[in-house]
Coordinates of N, CA and C in Angstrom, one line a residue:
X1 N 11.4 -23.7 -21.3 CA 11.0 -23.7 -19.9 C 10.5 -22.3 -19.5
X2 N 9.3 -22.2 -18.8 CA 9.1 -21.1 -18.4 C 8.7 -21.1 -16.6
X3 N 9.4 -19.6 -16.6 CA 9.6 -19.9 -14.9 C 8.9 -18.9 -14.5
X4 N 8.1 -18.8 -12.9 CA 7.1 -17.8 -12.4 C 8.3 -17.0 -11.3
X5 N 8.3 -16.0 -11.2 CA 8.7 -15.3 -10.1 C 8.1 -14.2 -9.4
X6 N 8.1 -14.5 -8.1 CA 7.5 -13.1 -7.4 C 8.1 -12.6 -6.8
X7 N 7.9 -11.3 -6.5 CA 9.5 -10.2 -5.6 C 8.4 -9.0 -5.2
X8 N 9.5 -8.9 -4.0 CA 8.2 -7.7 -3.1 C 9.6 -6.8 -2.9
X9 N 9.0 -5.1 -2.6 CA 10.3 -4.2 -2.1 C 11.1 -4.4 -3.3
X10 N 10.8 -3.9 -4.8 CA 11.9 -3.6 -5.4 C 12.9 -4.8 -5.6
X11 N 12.8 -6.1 -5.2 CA 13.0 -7.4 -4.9 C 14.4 -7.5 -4.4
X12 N 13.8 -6.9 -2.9 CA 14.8 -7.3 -1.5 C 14.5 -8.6 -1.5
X13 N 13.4 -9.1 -1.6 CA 12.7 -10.2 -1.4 C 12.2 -10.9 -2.6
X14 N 12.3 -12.3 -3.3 CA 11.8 -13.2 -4.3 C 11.0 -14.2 -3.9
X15 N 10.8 -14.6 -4.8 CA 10.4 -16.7 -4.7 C 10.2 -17.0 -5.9
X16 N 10.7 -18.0 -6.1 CA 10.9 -18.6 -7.9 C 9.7 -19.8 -7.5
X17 N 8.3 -19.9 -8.0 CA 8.2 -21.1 -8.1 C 8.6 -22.3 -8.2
X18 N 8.5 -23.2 -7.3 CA 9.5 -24.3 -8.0 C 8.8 -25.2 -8.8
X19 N 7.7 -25.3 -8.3 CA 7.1 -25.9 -9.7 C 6.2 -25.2 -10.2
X20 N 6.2 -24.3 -11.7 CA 5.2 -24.0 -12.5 C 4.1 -24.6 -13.0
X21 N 2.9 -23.5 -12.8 CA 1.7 -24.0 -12.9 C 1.7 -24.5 -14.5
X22 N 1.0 -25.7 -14.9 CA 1.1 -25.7 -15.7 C 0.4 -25.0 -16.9
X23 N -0.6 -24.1 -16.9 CA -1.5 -23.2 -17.6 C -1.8 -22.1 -16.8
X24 N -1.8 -21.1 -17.8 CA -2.3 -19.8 -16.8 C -2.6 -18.8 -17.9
X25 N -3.8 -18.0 -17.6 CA -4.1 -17.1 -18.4 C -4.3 -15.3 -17.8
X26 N -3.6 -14.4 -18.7 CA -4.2 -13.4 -18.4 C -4.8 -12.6 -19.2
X27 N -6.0 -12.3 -18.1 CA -7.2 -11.4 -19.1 C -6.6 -10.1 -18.6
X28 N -7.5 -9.4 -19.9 CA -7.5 -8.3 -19.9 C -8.7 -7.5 -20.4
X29 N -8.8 -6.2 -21.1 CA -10.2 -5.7 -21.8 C -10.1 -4.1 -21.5
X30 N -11.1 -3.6 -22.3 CA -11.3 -2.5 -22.2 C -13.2 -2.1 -21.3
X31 N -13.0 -0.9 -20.4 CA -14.1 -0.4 -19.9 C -15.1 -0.2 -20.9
X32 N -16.1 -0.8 -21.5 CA -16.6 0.1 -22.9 C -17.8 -0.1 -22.2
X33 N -18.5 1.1 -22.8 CA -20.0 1.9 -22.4 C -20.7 1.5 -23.5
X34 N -22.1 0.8 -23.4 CA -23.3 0.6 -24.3 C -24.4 1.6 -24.4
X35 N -24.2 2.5 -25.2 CA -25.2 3.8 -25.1 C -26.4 3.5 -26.0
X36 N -27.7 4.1 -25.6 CA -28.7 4.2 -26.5 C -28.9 5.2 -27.2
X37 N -28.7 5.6 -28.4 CA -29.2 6.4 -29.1 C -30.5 6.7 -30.0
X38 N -30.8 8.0 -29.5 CA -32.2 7.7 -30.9 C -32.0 7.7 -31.8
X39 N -33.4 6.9 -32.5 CA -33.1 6.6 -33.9 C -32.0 5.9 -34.6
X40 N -30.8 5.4 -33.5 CA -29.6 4.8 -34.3 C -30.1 3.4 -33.4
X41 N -30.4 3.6 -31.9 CA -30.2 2.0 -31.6 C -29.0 1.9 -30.5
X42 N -28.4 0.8 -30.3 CA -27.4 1.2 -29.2 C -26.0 1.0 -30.0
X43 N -25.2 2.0 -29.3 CA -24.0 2.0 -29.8 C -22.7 2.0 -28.6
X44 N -21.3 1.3 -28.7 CA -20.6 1.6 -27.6 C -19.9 2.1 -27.8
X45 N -19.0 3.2 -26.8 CA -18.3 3.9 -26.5 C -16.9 3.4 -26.0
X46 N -15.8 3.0 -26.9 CA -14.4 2.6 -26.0 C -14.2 3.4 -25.4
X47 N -13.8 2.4 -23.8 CA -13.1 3.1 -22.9 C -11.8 2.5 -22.6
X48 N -11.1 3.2 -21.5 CA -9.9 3.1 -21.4 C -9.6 1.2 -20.8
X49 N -8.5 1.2 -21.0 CA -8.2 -0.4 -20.3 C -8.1 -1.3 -19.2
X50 N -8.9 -1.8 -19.1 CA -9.0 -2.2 -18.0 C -7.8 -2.7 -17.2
X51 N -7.9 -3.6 -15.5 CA -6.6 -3.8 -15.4 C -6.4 -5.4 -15.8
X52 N -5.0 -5.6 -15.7 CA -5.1 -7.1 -16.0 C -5.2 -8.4 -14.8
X53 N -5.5 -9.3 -15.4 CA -5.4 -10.2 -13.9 C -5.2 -11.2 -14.6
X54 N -3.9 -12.1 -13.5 CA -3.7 -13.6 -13.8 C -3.9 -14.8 -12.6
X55 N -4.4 -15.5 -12.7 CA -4.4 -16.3 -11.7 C -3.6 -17.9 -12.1
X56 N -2.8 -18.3 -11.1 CA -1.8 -18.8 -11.0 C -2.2 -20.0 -10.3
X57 N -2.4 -21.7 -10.6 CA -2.4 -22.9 -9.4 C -1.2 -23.7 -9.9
X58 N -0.7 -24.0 -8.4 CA 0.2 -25.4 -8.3 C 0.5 -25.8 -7.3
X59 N 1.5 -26.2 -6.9 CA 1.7 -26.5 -5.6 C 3.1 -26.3 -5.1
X60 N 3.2 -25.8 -3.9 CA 4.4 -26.2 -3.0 C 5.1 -27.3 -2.8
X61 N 6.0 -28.2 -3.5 CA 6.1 -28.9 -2.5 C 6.8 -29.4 -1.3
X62 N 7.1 -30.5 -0.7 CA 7.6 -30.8 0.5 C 9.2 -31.4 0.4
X63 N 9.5 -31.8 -0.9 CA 10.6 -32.9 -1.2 C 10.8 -32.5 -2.6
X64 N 11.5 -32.9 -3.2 CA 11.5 -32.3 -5.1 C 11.3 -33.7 -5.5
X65 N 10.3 -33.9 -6.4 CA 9.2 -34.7 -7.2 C 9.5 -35.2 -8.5
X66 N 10.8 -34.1 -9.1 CA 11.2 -34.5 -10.5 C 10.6 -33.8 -11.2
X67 N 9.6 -32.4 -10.8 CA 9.3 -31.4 -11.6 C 9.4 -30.1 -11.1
X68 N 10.4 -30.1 -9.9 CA 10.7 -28.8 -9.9 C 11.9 -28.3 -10.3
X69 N 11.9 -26.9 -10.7 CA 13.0 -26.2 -11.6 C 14.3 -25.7 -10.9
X70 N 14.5 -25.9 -9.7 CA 15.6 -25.8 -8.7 C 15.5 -26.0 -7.5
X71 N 16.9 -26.8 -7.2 CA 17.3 -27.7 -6.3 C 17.0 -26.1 -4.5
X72 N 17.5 -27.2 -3.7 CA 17.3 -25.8 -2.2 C 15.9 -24.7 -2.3
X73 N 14.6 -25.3 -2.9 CA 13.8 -24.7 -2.9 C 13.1 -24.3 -1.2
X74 N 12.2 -23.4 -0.7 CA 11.6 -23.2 0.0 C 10.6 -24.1 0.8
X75 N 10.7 -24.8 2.1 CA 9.3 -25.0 2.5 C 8.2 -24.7 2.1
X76 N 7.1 -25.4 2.1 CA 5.6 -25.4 1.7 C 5.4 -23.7 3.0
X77 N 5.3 -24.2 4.1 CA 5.1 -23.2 5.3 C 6.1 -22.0 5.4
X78 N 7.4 -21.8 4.4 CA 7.7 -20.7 4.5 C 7.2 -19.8 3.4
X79 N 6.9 -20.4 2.0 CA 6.4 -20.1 1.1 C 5.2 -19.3 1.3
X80 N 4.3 -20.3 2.0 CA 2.8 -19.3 2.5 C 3.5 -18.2 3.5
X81 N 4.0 -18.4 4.5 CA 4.1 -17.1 5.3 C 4.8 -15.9 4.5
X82 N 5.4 -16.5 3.4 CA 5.8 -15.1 2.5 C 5.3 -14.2 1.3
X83 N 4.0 -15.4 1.2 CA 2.6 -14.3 0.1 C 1.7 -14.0 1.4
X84 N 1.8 -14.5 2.3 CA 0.6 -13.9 3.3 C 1.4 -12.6 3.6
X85 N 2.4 -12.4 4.1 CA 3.1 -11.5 4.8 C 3.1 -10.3 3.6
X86 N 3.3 -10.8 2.2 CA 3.6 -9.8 1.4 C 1.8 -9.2 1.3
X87 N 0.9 -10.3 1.3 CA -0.2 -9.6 1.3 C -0.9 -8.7 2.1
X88 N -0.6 -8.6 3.6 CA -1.0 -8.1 4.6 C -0.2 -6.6 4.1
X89 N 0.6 -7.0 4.2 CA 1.7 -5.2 3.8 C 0.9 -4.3 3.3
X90 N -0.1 -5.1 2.3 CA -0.8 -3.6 1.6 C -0.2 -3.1 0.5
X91 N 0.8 -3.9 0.3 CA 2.4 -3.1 -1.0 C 2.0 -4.3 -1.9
X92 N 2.3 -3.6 -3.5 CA 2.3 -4.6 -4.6 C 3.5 -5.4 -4.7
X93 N 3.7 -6.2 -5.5 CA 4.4 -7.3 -5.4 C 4.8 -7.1 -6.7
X94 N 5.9 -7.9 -7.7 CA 6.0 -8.2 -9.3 C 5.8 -9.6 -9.7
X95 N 5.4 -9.6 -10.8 CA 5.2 -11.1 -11.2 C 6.0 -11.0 -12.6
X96 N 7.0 -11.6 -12.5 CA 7.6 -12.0 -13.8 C 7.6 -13.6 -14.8
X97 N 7.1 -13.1 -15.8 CA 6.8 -15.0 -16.2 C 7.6 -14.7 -17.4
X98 N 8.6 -15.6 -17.3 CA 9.8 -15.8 -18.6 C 9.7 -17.0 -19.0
X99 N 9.7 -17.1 -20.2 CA 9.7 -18.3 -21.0 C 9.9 -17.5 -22.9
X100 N 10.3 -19.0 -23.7 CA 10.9 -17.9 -25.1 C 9.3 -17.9 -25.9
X101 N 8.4 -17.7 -25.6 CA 7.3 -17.4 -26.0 C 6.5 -16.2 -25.5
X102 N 6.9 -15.7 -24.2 CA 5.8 -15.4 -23.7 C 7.0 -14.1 -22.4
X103 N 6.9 -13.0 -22.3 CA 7.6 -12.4 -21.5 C 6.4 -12.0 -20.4
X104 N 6.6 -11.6 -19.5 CA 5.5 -10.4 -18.6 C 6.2 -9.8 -17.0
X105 N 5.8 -8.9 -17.1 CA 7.0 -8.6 -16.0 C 5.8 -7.0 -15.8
X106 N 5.1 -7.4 -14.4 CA 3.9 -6.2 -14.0 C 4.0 -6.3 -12.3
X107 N 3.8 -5.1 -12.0 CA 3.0 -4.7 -10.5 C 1.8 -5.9 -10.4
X108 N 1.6 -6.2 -9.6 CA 0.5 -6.6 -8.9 C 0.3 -6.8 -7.6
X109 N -1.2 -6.7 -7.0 CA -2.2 -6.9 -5.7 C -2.6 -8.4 -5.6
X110 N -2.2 -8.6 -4.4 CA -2.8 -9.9 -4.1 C -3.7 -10.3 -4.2
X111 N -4.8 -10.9 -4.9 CA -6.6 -10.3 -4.6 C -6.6 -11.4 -3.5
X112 N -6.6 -12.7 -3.9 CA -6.8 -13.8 -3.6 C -5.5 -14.9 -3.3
X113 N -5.7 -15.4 -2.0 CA -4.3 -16.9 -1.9 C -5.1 -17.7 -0.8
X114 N -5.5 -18.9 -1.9 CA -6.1 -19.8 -1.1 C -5.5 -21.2 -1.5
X115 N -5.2 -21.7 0.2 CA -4.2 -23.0 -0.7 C -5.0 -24.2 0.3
X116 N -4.4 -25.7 0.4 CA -4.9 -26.6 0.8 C -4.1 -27.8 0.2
X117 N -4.0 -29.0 1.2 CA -3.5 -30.3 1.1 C -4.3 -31.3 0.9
X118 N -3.6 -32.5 -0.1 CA -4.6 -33.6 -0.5 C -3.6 -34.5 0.2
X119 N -4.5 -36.0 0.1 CA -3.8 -37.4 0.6 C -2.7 -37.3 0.3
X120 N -1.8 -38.0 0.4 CA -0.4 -38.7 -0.1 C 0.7 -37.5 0.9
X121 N 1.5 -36.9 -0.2 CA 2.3 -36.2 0.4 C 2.1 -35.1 0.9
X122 N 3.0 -34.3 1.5 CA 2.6 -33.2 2.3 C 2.6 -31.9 1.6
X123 N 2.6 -32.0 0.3 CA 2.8 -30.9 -0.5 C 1.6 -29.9 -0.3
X124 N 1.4 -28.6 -0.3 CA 0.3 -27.9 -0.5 C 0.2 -26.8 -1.8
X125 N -1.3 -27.2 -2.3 CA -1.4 -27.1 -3.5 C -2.2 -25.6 -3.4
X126 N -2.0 -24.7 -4.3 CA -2.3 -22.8 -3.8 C -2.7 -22.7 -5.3
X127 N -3.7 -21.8 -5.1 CA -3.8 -20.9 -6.0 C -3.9 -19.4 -6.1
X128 N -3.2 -18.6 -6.8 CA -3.2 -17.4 -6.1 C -3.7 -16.4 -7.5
X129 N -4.5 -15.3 -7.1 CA -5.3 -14.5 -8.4 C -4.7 -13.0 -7.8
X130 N -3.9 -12.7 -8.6 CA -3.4 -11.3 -8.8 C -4.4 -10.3 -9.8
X131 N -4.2 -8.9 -9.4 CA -4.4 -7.9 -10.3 C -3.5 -7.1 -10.3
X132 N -3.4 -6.1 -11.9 CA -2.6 -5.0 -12.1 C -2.7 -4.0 -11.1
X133 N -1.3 -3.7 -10.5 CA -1.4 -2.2 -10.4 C -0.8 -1.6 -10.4
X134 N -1.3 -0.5 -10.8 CA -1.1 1.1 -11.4 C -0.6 2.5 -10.6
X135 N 0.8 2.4 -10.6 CA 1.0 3.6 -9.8 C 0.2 5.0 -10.7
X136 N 0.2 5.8 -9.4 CA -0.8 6.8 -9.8 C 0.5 8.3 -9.2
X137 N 0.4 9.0 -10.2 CA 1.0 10.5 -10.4 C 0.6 11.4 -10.0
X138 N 0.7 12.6 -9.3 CA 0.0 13.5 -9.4 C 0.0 14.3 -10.5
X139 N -0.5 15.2 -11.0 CA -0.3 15.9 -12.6 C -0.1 17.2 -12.2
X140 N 0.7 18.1 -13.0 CA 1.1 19.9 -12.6 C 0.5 20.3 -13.3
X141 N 0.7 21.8 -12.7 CA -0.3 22.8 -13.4 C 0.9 23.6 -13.5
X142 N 0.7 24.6 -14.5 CA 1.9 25.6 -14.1 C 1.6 26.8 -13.1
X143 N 2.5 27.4 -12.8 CA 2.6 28.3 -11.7 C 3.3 28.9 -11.3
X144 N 3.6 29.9 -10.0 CA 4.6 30.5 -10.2 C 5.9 30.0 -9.5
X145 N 7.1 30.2 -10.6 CA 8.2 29.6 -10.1 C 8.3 28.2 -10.6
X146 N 7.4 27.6 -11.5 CA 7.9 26.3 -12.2 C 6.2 25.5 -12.0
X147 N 6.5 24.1 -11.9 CA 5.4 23.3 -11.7 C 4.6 23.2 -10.8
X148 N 3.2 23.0 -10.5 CA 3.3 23.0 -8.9 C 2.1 22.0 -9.1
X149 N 2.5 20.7 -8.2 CA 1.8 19.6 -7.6 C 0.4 19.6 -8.0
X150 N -0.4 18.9 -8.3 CA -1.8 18.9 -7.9 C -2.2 17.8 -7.0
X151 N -2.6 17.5 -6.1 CA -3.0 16.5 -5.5 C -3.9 17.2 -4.1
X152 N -4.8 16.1 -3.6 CA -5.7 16.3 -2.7 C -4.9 17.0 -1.4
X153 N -4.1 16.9 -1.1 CA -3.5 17.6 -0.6 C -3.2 19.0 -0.3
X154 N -2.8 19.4 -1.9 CA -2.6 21.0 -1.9 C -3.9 21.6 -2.3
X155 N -5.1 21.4 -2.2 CA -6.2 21.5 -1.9 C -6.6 21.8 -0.4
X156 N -6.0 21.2 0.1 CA -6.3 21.8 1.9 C -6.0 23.1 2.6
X157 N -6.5 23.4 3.8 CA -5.5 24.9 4.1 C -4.7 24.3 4.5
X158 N -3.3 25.8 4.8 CA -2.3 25.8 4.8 C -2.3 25.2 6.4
X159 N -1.4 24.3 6.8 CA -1.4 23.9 8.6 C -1.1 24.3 9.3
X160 N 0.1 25.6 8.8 CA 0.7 26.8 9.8 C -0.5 27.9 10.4
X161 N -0.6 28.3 11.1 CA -2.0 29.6 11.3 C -0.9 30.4 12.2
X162 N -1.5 31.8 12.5 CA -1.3 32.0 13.0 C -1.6 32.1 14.8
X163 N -0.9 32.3 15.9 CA -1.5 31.7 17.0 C -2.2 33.0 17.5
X164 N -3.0 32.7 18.6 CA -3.8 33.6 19.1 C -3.3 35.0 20.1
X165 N -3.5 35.9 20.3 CA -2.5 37.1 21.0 C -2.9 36.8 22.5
X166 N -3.8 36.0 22.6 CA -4.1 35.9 24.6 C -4.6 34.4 24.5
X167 N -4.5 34.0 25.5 CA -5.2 32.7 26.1 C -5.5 32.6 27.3
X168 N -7.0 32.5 27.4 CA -7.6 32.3 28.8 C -7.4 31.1 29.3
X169 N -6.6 31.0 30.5 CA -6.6 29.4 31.3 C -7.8 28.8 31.5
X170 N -7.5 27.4 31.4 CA -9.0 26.4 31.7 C -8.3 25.5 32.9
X171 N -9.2 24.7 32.7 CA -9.4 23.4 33.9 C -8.3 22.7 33.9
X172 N -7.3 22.3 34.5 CA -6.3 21.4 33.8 C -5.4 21.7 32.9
X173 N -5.1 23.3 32.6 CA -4.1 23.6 32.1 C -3.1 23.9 32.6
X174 N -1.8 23.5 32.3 CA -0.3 24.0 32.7 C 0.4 24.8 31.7
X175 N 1.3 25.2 31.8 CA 1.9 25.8 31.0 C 2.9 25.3 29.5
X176 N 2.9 24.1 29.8 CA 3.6 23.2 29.0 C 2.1 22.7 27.7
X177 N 0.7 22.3 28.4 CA 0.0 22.2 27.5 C -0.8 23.6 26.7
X178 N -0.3 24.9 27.3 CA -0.8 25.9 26.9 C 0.0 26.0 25.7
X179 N 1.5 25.4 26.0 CA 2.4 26.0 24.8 C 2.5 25.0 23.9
X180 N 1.6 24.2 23.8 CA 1.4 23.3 22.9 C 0.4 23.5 22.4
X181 N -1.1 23.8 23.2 CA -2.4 24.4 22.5 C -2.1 26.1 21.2
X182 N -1.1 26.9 21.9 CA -1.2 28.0 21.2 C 0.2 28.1 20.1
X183 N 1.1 27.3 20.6 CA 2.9 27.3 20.0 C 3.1 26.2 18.9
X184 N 2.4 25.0 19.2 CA 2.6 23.7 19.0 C 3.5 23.1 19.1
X185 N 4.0 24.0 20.5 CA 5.4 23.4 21.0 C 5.0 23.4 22.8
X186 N 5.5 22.2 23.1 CA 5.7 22.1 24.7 C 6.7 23.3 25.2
X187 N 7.7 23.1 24.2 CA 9.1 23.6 25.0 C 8.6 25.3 25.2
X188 N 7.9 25.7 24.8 CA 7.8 27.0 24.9 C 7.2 27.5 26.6
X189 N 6.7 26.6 26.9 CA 6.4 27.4 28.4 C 7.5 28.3 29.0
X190 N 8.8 28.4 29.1 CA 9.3 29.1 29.7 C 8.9 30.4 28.9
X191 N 8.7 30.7 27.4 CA 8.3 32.0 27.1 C 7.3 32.7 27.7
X192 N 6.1 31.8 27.9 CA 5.1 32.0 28.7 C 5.1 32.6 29.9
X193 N 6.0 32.1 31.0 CA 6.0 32.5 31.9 C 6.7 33.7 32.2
X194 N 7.9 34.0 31.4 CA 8.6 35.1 31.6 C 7.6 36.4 30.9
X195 N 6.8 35.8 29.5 CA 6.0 36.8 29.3 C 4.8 37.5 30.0
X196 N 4.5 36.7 30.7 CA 3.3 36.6 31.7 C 3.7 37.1 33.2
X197 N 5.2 37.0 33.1 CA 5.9 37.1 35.0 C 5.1 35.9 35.8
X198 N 5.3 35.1 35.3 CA 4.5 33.9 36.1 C 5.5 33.4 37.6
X199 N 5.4 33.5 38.7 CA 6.5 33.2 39.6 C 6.4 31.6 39.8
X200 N 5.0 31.2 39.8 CA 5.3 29.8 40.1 C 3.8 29.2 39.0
X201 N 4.7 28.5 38.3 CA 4.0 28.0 36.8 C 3.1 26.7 37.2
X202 N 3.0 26.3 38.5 CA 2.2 25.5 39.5 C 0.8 26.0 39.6
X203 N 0.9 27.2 40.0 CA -0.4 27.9 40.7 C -1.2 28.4 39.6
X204 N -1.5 28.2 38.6 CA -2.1 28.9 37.4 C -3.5 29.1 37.6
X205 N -4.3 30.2 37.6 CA -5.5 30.6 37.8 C -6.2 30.5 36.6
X206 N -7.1 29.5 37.3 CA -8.7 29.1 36.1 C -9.2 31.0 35.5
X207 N -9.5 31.3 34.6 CA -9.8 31.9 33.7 C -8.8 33.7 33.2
X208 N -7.3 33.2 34.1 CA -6.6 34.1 34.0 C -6.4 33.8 32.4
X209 N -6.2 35.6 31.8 CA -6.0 35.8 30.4 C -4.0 35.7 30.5
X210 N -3.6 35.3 29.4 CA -2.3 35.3 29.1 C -1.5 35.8 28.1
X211 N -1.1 36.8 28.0 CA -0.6 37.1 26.9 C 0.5 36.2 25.9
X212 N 0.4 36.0 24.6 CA 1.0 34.7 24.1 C 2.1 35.1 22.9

């Protein structure tokens, strides 16, 4: 017997098929480049491997039929709300397929989940096409004091700056948004004012300079 399982979150959350599709294949391949060469003609270049994908049909159903693999299975309507839901998340999911032939146990993306009902009973019949995915690492470089990060990130400036020694009031400024434009803190107005001798933090004059 081989059984399909999906689990989202490290599998806070599952769902066992209850009835397995009965065929399913997954492809796979490598990226390879067709180069022309002179005088040789074309030749290709292996590339790295592609990702894999399986696509999965069968159906939900509404009552157990005598081909599903455990009793207290899920509603047809909860079952969809829980690949839809897992697919909207934007988070990969696992797909484990156990059987004594055949093991697989990978991350995967939702690509596709398109399902639909025929005459008779109420069962609805889905097909759903996953791809591999690939957590991605950032890589170190060395440096000082041990490893240090590479990512798009530590590529950017630094977010600290330093603030400016005066600020000219504008239109609509208070002292609470001043000390947020130059501190990137609200709470700082009272420094403001005491630095400034401000008597009443109300009356603020359009293009008075402030020391900060």
């Amino acid at each position: 017997m081989i059984t399909f399982k999906l689990s989202f979150n490290n599998e806070a959350e599952s769902l066992w098929l209850p009835v397995p599709p009965q065929s399913f294949e997954i492809q796979t391949g490598l990226n390879n480049t067709t180069v022309n060469i002179h005088e040789l003609g074309e030749a290709v270049l292996i590339g790295k491997r592609r990702l894999k994908s399986v696509s999965l049909s069968s159906y939900f159903p509404i009552a157990d039929d005598g081909l599903c693999q455990y009793a207290d299975f899920p509603p047809p309507a909860k079952c969809i709300e829980t690949i839809e839901r897992w697919r909207d998340s934007k988070r990969p999911i696992r797909l484990k397929i156990t059987g004594e032939s055949v093991k697989f146990n990978e991350a995967m993306t939702i690509e596709n989940f398109n399902y639909s009902q025929r005459k008779g009973p109420q069962d609805v019949y889905f097909t759903l096409d996953l791809r591999e995915y690939r957590f991605l690492q950032a890589k170190t470089v060395p440096g000082a004091g041990g490893q240090t990060p590479v990512s798009k990130a530590s590529s950017a400036r630094p977010a600290d700056r330093t603030p400016p020694k005066t600020y000219t009031v504008q239109s609509g400024d208070t002292l609470m948004k001043i000390a947020q434009k130059v501190y990137g803190d609200s709470g700082k107005w009272k420094a403001l004012k005491e630095n400034n001798n401000i008597k009443d933090e109300r009356k603020l004059r359009i293009g008075a300079v402030l020391n900060v």
